[in-house]
Coordinates of C-alpha atoms in Angstrom, one line a residue:
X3 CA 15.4 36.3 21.5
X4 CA 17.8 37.1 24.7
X5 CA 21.4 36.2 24.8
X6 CA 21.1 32.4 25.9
X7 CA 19.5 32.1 22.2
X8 CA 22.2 33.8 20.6
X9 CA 24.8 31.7 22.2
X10 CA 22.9 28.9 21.2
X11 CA 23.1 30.2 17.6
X12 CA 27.1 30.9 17.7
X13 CA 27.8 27.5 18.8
X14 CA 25.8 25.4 16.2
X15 CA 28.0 28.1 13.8
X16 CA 31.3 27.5 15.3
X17 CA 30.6 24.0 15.1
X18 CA 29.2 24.1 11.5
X19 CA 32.5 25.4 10.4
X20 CA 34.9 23.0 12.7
X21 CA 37.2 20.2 11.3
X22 CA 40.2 18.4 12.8
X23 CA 38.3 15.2 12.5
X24 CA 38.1 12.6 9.6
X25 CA 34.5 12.4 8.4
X26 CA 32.1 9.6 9.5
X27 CA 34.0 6.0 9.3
X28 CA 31.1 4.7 8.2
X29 CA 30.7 6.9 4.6
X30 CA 27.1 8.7 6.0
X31 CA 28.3 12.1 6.8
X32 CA 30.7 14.7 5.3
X33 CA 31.8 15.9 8.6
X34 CA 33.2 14.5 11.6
X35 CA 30.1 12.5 13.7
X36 CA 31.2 14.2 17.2
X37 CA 30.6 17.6 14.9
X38 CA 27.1 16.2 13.4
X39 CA 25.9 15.3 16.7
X40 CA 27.0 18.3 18.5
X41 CA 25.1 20.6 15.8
X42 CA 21.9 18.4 16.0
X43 CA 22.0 18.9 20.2
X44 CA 22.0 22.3 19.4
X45 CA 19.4 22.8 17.2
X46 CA 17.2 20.7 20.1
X47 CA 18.4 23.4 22.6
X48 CA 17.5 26.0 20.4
X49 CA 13.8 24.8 19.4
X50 CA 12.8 24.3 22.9
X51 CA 13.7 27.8 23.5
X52 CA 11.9 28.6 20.2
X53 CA 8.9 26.2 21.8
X54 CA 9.0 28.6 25.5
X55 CA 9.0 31.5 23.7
X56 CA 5.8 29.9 21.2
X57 CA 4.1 28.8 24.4
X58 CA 3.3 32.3 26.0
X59 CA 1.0 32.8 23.5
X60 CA -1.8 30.3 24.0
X61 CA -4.8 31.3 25.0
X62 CA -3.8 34.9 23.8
X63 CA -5.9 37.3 22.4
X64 CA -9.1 35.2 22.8
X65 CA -8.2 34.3 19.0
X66 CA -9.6 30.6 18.6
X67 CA -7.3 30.3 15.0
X68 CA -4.2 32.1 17.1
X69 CA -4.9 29.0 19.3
X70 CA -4.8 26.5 17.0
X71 CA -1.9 27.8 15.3
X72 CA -0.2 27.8 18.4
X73 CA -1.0 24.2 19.3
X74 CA 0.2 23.2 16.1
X75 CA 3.5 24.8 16.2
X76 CA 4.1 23.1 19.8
X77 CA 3.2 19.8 18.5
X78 CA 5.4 19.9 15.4
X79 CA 8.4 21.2 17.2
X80 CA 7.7 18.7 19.7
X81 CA 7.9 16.1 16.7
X82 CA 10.8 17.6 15.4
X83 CA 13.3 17.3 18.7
X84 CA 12.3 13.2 18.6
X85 CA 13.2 13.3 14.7
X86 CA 16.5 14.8 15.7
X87 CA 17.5 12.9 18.5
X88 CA 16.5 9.8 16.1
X89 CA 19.2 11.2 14.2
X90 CA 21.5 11.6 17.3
X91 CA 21.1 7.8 17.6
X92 CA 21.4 6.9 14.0
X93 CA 24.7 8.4 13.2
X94 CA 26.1 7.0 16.8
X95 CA 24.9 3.4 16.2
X96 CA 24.9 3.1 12.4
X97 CA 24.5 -0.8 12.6
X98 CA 21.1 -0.4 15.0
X99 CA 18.0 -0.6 13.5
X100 CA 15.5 0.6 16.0
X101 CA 12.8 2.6 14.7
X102 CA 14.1 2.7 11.5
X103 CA 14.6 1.2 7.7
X104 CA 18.1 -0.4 8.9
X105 CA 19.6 2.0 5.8
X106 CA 21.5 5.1 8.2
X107 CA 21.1 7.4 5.3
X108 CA 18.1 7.3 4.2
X109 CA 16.8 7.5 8.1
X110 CA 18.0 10.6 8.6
X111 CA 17.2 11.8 5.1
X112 CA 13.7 11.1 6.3
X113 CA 13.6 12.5 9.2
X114 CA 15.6 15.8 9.0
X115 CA 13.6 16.4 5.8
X116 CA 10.4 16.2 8.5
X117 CA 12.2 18.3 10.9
X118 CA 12.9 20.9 8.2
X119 CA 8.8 21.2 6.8
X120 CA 8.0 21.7 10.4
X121 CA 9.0 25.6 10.9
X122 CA 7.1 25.7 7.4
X123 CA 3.5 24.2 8.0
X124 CA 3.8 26.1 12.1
X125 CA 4.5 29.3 10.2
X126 CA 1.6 28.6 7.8
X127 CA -0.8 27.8 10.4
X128 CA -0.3 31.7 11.9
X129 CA -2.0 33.3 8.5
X130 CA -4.6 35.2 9.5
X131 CA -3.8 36.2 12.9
X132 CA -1.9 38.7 14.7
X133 CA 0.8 39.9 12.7
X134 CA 3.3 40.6 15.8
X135 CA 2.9 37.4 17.2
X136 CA 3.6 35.8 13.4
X137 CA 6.4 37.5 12.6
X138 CA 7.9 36.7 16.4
X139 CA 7.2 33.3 16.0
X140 CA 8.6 33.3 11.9
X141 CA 12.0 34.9 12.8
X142 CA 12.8 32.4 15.5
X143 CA 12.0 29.4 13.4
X144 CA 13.6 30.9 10.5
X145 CA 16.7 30.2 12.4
X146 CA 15.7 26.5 13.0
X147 CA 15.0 25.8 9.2
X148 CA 18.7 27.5 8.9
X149 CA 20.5 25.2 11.1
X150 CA 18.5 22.0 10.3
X151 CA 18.9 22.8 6.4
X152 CA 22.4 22.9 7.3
X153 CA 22.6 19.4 9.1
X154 CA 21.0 17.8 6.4
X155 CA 23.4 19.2 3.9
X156 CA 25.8 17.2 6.0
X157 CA 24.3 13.6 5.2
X158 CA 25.6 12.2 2.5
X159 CA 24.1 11.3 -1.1
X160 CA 22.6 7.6 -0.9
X161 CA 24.1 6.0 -4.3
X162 CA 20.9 4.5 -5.8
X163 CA 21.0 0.6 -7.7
X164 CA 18.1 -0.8 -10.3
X165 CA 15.4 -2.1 -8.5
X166 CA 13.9 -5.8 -9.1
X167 CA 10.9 -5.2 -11.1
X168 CA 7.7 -7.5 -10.8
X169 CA 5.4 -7.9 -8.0
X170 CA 6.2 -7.1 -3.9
X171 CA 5.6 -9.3 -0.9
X172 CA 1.4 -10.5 -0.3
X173 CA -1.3 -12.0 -1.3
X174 CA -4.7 -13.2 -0.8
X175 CA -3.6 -14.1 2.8
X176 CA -2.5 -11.0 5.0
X177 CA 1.0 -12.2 5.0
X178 CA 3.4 -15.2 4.3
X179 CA 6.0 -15.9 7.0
X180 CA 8.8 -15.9 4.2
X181 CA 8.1 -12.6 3.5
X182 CA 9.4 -10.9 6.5
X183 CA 12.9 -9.5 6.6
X184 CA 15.2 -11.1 8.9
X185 CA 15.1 -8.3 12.1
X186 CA 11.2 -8.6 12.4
X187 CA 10.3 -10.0 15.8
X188 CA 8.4 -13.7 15.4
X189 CA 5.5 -12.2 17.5
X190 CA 4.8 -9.7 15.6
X191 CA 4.6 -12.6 12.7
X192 CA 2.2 -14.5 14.2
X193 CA 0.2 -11.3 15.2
X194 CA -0.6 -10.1 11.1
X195 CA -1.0 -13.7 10.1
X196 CA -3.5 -14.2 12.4
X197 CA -4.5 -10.1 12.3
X198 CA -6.2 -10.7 15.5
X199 CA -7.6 -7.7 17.4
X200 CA -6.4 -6.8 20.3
X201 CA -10.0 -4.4 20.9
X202 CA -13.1 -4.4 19.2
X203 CA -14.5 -0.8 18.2
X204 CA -18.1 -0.8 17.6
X205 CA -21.2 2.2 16.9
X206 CA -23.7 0.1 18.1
X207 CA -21.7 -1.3 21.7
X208 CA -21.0 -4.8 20.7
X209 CA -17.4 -3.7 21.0
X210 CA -14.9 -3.1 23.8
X211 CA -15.5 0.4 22.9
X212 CA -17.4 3.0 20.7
X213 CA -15.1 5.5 20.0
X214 CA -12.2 5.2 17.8
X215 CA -10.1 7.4 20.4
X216 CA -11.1 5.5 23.4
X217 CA -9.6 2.6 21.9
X218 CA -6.6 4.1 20.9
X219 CA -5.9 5.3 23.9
X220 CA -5.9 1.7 25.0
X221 CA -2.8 1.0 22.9
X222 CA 0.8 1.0 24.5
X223 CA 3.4 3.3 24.2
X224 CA 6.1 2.9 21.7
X225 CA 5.4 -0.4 21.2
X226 CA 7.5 -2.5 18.8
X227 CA 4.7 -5.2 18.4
X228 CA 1.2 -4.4 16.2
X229 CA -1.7 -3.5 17.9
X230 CA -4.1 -4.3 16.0
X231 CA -7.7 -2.5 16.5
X232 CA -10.8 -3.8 14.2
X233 CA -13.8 -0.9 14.0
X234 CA -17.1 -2.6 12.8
X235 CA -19.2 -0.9 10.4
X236 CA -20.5 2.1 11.2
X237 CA -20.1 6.0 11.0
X238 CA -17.9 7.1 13.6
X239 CA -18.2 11.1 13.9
X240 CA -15.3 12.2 15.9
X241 CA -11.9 13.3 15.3
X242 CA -9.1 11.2 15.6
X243 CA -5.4 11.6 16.4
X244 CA -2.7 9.7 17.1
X245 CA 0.2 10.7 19.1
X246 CA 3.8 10.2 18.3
X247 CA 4.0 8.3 21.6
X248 CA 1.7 5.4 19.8
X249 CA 3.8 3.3 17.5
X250 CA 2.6 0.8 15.6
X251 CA -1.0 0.6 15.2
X252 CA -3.1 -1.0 13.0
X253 CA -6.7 -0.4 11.8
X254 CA -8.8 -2.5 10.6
X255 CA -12.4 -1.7 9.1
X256 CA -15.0 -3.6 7.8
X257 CA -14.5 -2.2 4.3
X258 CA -14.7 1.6 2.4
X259 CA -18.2 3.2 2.9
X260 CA -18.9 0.3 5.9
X261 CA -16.6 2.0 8.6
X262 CA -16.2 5.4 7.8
X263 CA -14.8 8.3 9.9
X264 CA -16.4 11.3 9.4
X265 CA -15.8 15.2 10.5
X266 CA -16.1 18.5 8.8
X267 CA -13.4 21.0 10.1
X268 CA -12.3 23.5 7.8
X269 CA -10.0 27.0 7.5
X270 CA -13.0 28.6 7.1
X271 CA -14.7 28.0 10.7
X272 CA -11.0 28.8 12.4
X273 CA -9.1 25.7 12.2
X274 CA -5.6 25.7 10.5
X275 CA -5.1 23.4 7.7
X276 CA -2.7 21.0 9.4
X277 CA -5.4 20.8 12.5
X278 CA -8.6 20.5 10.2
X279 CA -8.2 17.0 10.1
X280 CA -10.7 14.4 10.3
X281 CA -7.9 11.7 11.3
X282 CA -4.2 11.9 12.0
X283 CA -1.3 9.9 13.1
X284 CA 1.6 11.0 14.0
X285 CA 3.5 7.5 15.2
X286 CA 5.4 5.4 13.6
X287 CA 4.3 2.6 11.3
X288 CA 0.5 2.9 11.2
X289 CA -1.3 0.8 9.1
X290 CA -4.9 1.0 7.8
X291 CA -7.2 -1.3 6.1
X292 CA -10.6 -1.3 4.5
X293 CA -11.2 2.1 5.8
X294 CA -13.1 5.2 4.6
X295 CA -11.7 8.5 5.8
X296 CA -14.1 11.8 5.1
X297 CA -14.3 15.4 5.5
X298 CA -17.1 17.0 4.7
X299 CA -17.1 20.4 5.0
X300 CA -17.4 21.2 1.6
X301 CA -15.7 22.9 -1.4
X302 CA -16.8 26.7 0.2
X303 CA -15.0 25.6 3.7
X304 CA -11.7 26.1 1.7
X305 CA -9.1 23.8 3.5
X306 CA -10.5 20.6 4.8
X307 CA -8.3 17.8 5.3
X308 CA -9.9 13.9 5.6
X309 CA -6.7 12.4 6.3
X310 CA -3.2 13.8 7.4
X311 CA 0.4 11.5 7.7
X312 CA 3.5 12.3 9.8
X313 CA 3.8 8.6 10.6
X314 CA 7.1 7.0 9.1
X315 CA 6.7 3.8 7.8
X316 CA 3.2 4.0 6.9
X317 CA 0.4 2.1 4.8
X318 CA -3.0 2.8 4.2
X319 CA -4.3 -0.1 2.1
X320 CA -7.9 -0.5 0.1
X321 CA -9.2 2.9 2.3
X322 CA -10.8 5.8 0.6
X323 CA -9.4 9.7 1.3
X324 CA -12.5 11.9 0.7
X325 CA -12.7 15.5 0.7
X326 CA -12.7 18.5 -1.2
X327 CA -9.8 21.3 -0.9
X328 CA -6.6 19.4 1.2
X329 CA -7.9 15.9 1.1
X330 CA -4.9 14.2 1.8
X331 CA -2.6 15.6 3.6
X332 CA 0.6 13.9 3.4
X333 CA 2.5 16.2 5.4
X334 CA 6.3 14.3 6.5
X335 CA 8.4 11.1 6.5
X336 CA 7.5 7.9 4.1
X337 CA 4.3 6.7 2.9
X338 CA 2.5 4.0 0.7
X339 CA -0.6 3.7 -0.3
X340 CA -2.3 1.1 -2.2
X341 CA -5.5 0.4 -4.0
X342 CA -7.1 3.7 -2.5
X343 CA -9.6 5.7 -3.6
X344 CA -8.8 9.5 -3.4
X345 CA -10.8 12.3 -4.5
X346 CA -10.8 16.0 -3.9
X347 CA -10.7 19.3 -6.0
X348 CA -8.0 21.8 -5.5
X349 CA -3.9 20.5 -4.4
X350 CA -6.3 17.8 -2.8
X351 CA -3.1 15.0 -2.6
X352 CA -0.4 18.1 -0.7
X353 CA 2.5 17.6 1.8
X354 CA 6.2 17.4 2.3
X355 CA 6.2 13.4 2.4
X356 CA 8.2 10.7 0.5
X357 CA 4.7 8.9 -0.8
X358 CA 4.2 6.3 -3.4
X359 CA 0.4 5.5 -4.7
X360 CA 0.2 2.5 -6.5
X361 CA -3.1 0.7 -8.3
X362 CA -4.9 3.8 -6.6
X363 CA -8.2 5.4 -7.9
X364 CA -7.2 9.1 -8.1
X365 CA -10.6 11.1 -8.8
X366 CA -11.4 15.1 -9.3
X367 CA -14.5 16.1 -8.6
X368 CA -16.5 19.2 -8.6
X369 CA -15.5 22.4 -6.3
X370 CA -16.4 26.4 -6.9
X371 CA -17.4 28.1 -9.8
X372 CA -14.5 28.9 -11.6
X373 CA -11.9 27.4 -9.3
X374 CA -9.4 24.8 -11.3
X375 CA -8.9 21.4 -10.0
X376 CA -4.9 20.6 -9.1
X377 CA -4.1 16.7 -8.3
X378 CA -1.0 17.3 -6.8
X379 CA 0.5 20.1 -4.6
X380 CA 3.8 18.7 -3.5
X381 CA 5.7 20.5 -1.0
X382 CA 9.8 19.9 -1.1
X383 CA 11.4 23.3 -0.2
X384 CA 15.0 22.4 -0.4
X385 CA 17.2 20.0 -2.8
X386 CA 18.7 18.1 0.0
X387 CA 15.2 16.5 0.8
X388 CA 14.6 13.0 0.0
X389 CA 10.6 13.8 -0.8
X390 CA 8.1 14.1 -3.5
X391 CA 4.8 11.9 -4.5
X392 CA 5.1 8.9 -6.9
X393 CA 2.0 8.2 -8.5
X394 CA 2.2 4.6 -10.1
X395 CA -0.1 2.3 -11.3
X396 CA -3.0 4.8 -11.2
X397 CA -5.9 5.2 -12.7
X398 CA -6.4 9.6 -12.9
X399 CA -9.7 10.7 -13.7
X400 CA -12.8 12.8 -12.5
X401 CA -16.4 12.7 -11.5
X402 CA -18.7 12.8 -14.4
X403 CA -19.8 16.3 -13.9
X404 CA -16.5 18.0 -14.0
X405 CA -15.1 16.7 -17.5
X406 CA -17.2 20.2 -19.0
X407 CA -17.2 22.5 -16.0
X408 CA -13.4 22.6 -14.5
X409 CA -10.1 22.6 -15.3
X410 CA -8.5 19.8 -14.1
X411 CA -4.4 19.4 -13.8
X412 CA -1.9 16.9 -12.6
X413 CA -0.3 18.9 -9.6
X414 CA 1.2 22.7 -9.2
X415 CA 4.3 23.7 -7.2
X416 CA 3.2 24.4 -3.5
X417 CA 7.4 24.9 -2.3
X418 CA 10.2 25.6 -4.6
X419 CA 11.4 22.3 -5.2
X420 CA 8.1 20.6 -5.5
X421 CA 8.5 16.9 -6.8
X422 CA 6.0 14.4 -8.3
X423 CA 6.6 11.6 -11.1
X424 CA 3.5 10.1 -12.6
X425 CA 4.7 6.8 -14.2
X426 CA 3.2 4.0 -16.0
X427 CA -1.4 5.1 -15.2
X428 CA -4.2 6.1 -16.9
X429 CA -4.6 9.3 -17.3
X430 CA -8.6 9.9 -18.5
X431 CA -9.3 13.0 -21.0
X432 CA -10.3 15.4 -18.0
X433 CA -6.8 16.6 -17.2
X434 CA -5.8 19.2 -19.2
X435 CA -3.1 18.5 -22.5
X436 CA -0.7 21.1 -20.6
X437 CA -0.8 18.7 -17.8
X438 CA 0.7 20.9 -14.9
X439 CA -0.3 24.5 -13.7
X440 CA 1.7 27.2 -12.5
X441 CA 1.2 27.7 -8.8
X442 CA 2.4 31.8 -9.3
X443 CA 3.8 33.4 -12.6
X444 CA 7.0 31.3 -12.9
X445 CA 7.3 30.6 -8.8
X446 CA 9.7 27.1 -9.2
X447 CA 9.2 26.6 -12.4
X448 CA 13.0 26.0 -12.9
X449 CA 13.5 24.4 -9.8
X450 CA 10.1 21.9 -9.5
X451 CA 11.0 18.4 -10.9
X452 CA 7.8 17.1 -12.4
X453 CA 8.0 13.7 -14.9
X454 CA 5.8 11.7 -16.5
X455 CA 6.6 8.4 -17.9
X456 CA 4.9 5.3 -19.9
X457 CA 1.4 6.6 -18.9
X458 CA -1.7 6.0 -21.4
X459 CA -5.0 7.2 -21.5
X460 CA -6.7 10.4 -23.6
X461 CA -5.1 12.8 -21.5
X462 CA -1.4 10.9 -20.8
X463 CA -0.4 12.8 -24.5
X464 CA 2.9 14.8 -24.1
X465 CA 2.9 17.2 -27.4
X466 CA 0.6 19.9 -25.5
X467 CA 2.7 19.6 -21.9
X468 CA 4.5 22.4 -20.2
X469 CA 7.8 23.5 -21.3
X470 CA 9.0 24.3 -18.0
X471 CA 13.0 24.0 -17.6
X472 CA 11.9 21.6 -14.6
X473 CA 9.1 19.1 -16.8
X474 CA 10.8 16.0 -17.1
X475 CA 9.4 13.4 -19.9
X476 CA 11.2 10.4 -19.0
X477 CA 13.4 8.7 -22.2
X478 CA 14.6 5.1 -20.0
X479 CA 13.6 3.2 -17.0
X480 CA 16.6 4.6 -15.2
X481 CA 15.1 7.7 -14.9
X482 CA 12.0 6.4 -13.3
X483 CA 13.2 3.6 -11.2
X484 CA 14.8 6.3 -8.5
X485 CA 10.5 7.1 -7.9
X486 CA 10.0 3.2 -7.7
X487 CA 8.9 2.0 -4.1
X488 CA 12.4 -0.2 -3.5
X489 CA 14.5 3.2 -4.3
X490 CA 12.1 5.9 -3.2
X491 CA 10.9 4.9 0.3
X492 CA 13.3 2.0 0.5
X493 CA 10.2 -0.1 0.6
X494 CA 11.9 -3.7 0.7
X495 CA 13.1 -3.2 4.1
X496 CA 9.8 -2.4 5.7
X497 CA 6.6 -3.2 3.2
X498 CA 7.6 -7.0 3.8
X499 CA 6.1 -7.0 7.4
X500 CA 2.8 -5.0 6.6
X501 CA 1.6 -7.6 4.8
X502 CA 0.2 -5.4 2.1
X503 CA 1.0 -6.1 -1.8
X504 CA 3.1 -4.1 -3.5
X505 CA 5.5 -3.8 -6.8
X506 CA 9.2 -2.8 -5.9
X507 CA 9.7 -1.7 -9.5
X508 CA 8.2 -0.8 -12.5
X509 CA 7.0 -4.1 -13.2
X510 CA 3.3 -4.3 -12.7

């Protein structure tokens, strides 16, 4: 790595073990915040070093999925330095609310758990390629997941309290001016009450534009107000990305299977899972209505994801996620999702994000021969992470023709610490009485933290389920209100201004 690296390394060390200061005054860290912050600067230094080194190798080879992987990896590390210096600012100005929840703790929770899945899913993307450059680009981001693991140890516990139970904010109307909390701007009210478009996307030219991308690159920069962007009916056949840089947008369509967004990437043809995607968003607080999101490439294409998250503070309301393998890729930071339709066959709802689905349509369908269908493939890798999937309200079932011809299965454990509650849903007779499959002999099956709690349905039966040490059945409402969308995602402090309904507890 060259001596500048190594230096870089002993002084996020030195200052890992320092002390001679109290501990934050304001109860988020367990170490001094001149110590946090200094280790967090660091760890910047240190991936754009890591992001020099990862750079050299575009182009290389002539390898088109060498390419890719390398793109992703720049992107993602480019994501993680803003989640860290996000961070920076947090623990400096505790009593700012800026880009976040307003609630320090769970803020950096958030985003250093992003930061942290990074190195994994740019390490992933390099399978299949050449093994020198993998294992050069593995061993320097090995010692990024170290040092970021080790700043996030350093964040406090948030003490959770019983969330209100019965319906959230919205209703027929896209919102009620009562139901904003007190720091959103007035503009931005009057903007989603009247959810007027600031461009018009349209197949057949009656819009400002025809392409999705076009229009997006319309929108501002880190914007604090909604731009709001309504795409007309139609199939819209290109791939769509959002940048980090574009905060705040909003997409309307003209309702599931009227506007849909269509592409076909896949592992198989080259592309890496994370950058198979038929639409992603990487800024903050997207929102997405009446929507259909596709990728049809097939169950034999392997990986091919419809739809993939890194945006924090995210909705995607009455849209429908289709696909196959990797439908939905909710890769980092905190998501909701409501009244969506979602189907796929194998790990086809997967990510490291702190997601709640409520009132959803969760549907299996048919893939290979042979090949077992798995819900869920939840990525946590370490316990300090505040992420998993809460499935709520659901209703879990599959496509006629797979009740006799595959397995189907609630989730399996993707990372170590894989996490996913489903609570209070109908769960149909296709899904197996064991519920949960192994992901690799007994890989996590100690550490995963899977529960289940007040579902019904033929296959919601618990006698048959797992006995793994990490199965949870749930015995009180305790247990399943941390998974609720006011404790989970902290949902009261920013579903409010979205407009969209939603139940902060387990009231339905």
């Amino acid at each position: 790595m060259g001596s500048n690296f190594l230096k870089l390394v002993f002084v996020v060390t030195i200052l890992s073990c320092a002390s001679g200061e109290k501990a934050s005054e304001f109860g988020n860290l367990k170490v001094p915040a001149s110590e946090f912050v200094g280790s967090v600067r660091s760890t910047i230094d240190i991936i754009r070093q890591v992001m020099s080194i990862v750079s050299r190798f575009s182009g290389a080879f002539g390898d088109f999925r060498l390419s890719n992987a390398v793109s992703d990896c720049l992107d993602l590390m480019d994501l993680s330095v803003d989640q860290l210096s996000w961070t920076i600012s947090a623990s400096q100005n505790p009593n700012g609310k800026d880009n976040g929840t307003g609630n320090v703790k769970a803020d950096m929770k958030t985003w250093l758990s992003g930061t942290l899945i990074n190195q994994d899913t740019c390490k992933e993307g390099f399978d299949g390629t050449n093994g020198i450059v993998r294992d050069l680009v593995a061993g320097s981001l090995d010692q990024v997941t170290s040092l970021v693991y080790n700043i996030l140890s350093n964040i406090n516990p948030t003490p959770t309290t019983p969330p209100p139970s019965g319906a959230g904010r919205g209703g027929r109307k896209l919102i009620s001016t009562q139901d904003f909390p007190d720091w959103f701007k007035p503009n931005d009210r009057r903007l989603l009450q009247a959810a007027t478009a600031d461009v018009v996307v349209a197949a057949d030219g009656t819009g400002k534009f025809t392409s999705i991308m076009d229009a997006i690159g319309a929108a501002p920069e880190h914007s604090s107000k909604r731009f709001v962007i309504y795409v007309k009916k139609g199939v819209y056949k290109e791939y769509v990305e959002i940048s980090k840089k574009k905060w705040n947008i909003m997409m309307i369509g003209d309702g599931v299977n009227a506007t849909v967004i269509s592409g076909n990437r896949n592992f198989i043809d080259g592309w890496t899972t994370y950058r198979s995607a038929t639409f992603a968003v990487k800024g903050q607080g997207f929102i997405a209505r009446d929507i259909t999101f596709e990728n049809t490439a097939g169950p034999e294409k392997h990986q091919a994801v419809a739809f993939r998250s890194d945006s924090d503070l995210s909705v995607l309301y009455r849209c429908a996620i289709h696909g196959y393998q990797d439908t939905l890729y909710a890769h980092s930071q905190r998501q909701f999702y409501r009244e969506c339709h979602i189907t796929g066959t194998v790990d086809f709802i997967f990510g490291d994000g702190a997601v709640v689905f409520q009132n959803c349509q969760i549907q299996a369908r048919k893939g290979l021969p042979n090949q077992k269908n798995t819900i869920t493939a939840q990525g946590r890798k370490e316990p300090v992470e505040n992420t998993g999937f809460s499935i709520q309200f659901c209703n879990i079932s599959a496509e006629a023709d797979v009740l006799n011809s595959t397995q189907t299965y609630l989730g399996r454990p993707w990372k170590l610490y894989s996490r996913t509650v489903v609570m209070q849903s109908y769960i149909s007779g296709a899904v197996r009485p064991e519920g949960w499959l192994e992901w690799n002999g007994d890989f996590a099956l100690g550490t995963l933290y899977y529960g289940e709690y007040m579902n019904y349905g033929p296959g919601s039966g618990l006698g048959a389920r797992v006995k793994w040490p990490g199965y949870h059945a749930f015995n009180t409402s305790a247990q399943a209100s941390n998974f609720t969308v006011s404790q989970f995602i902290i949902g009261n402090t920013w579903l409010p201004s979205t407009g969209v309904r939603y139940t902060a507890g387990l009231g339905n």
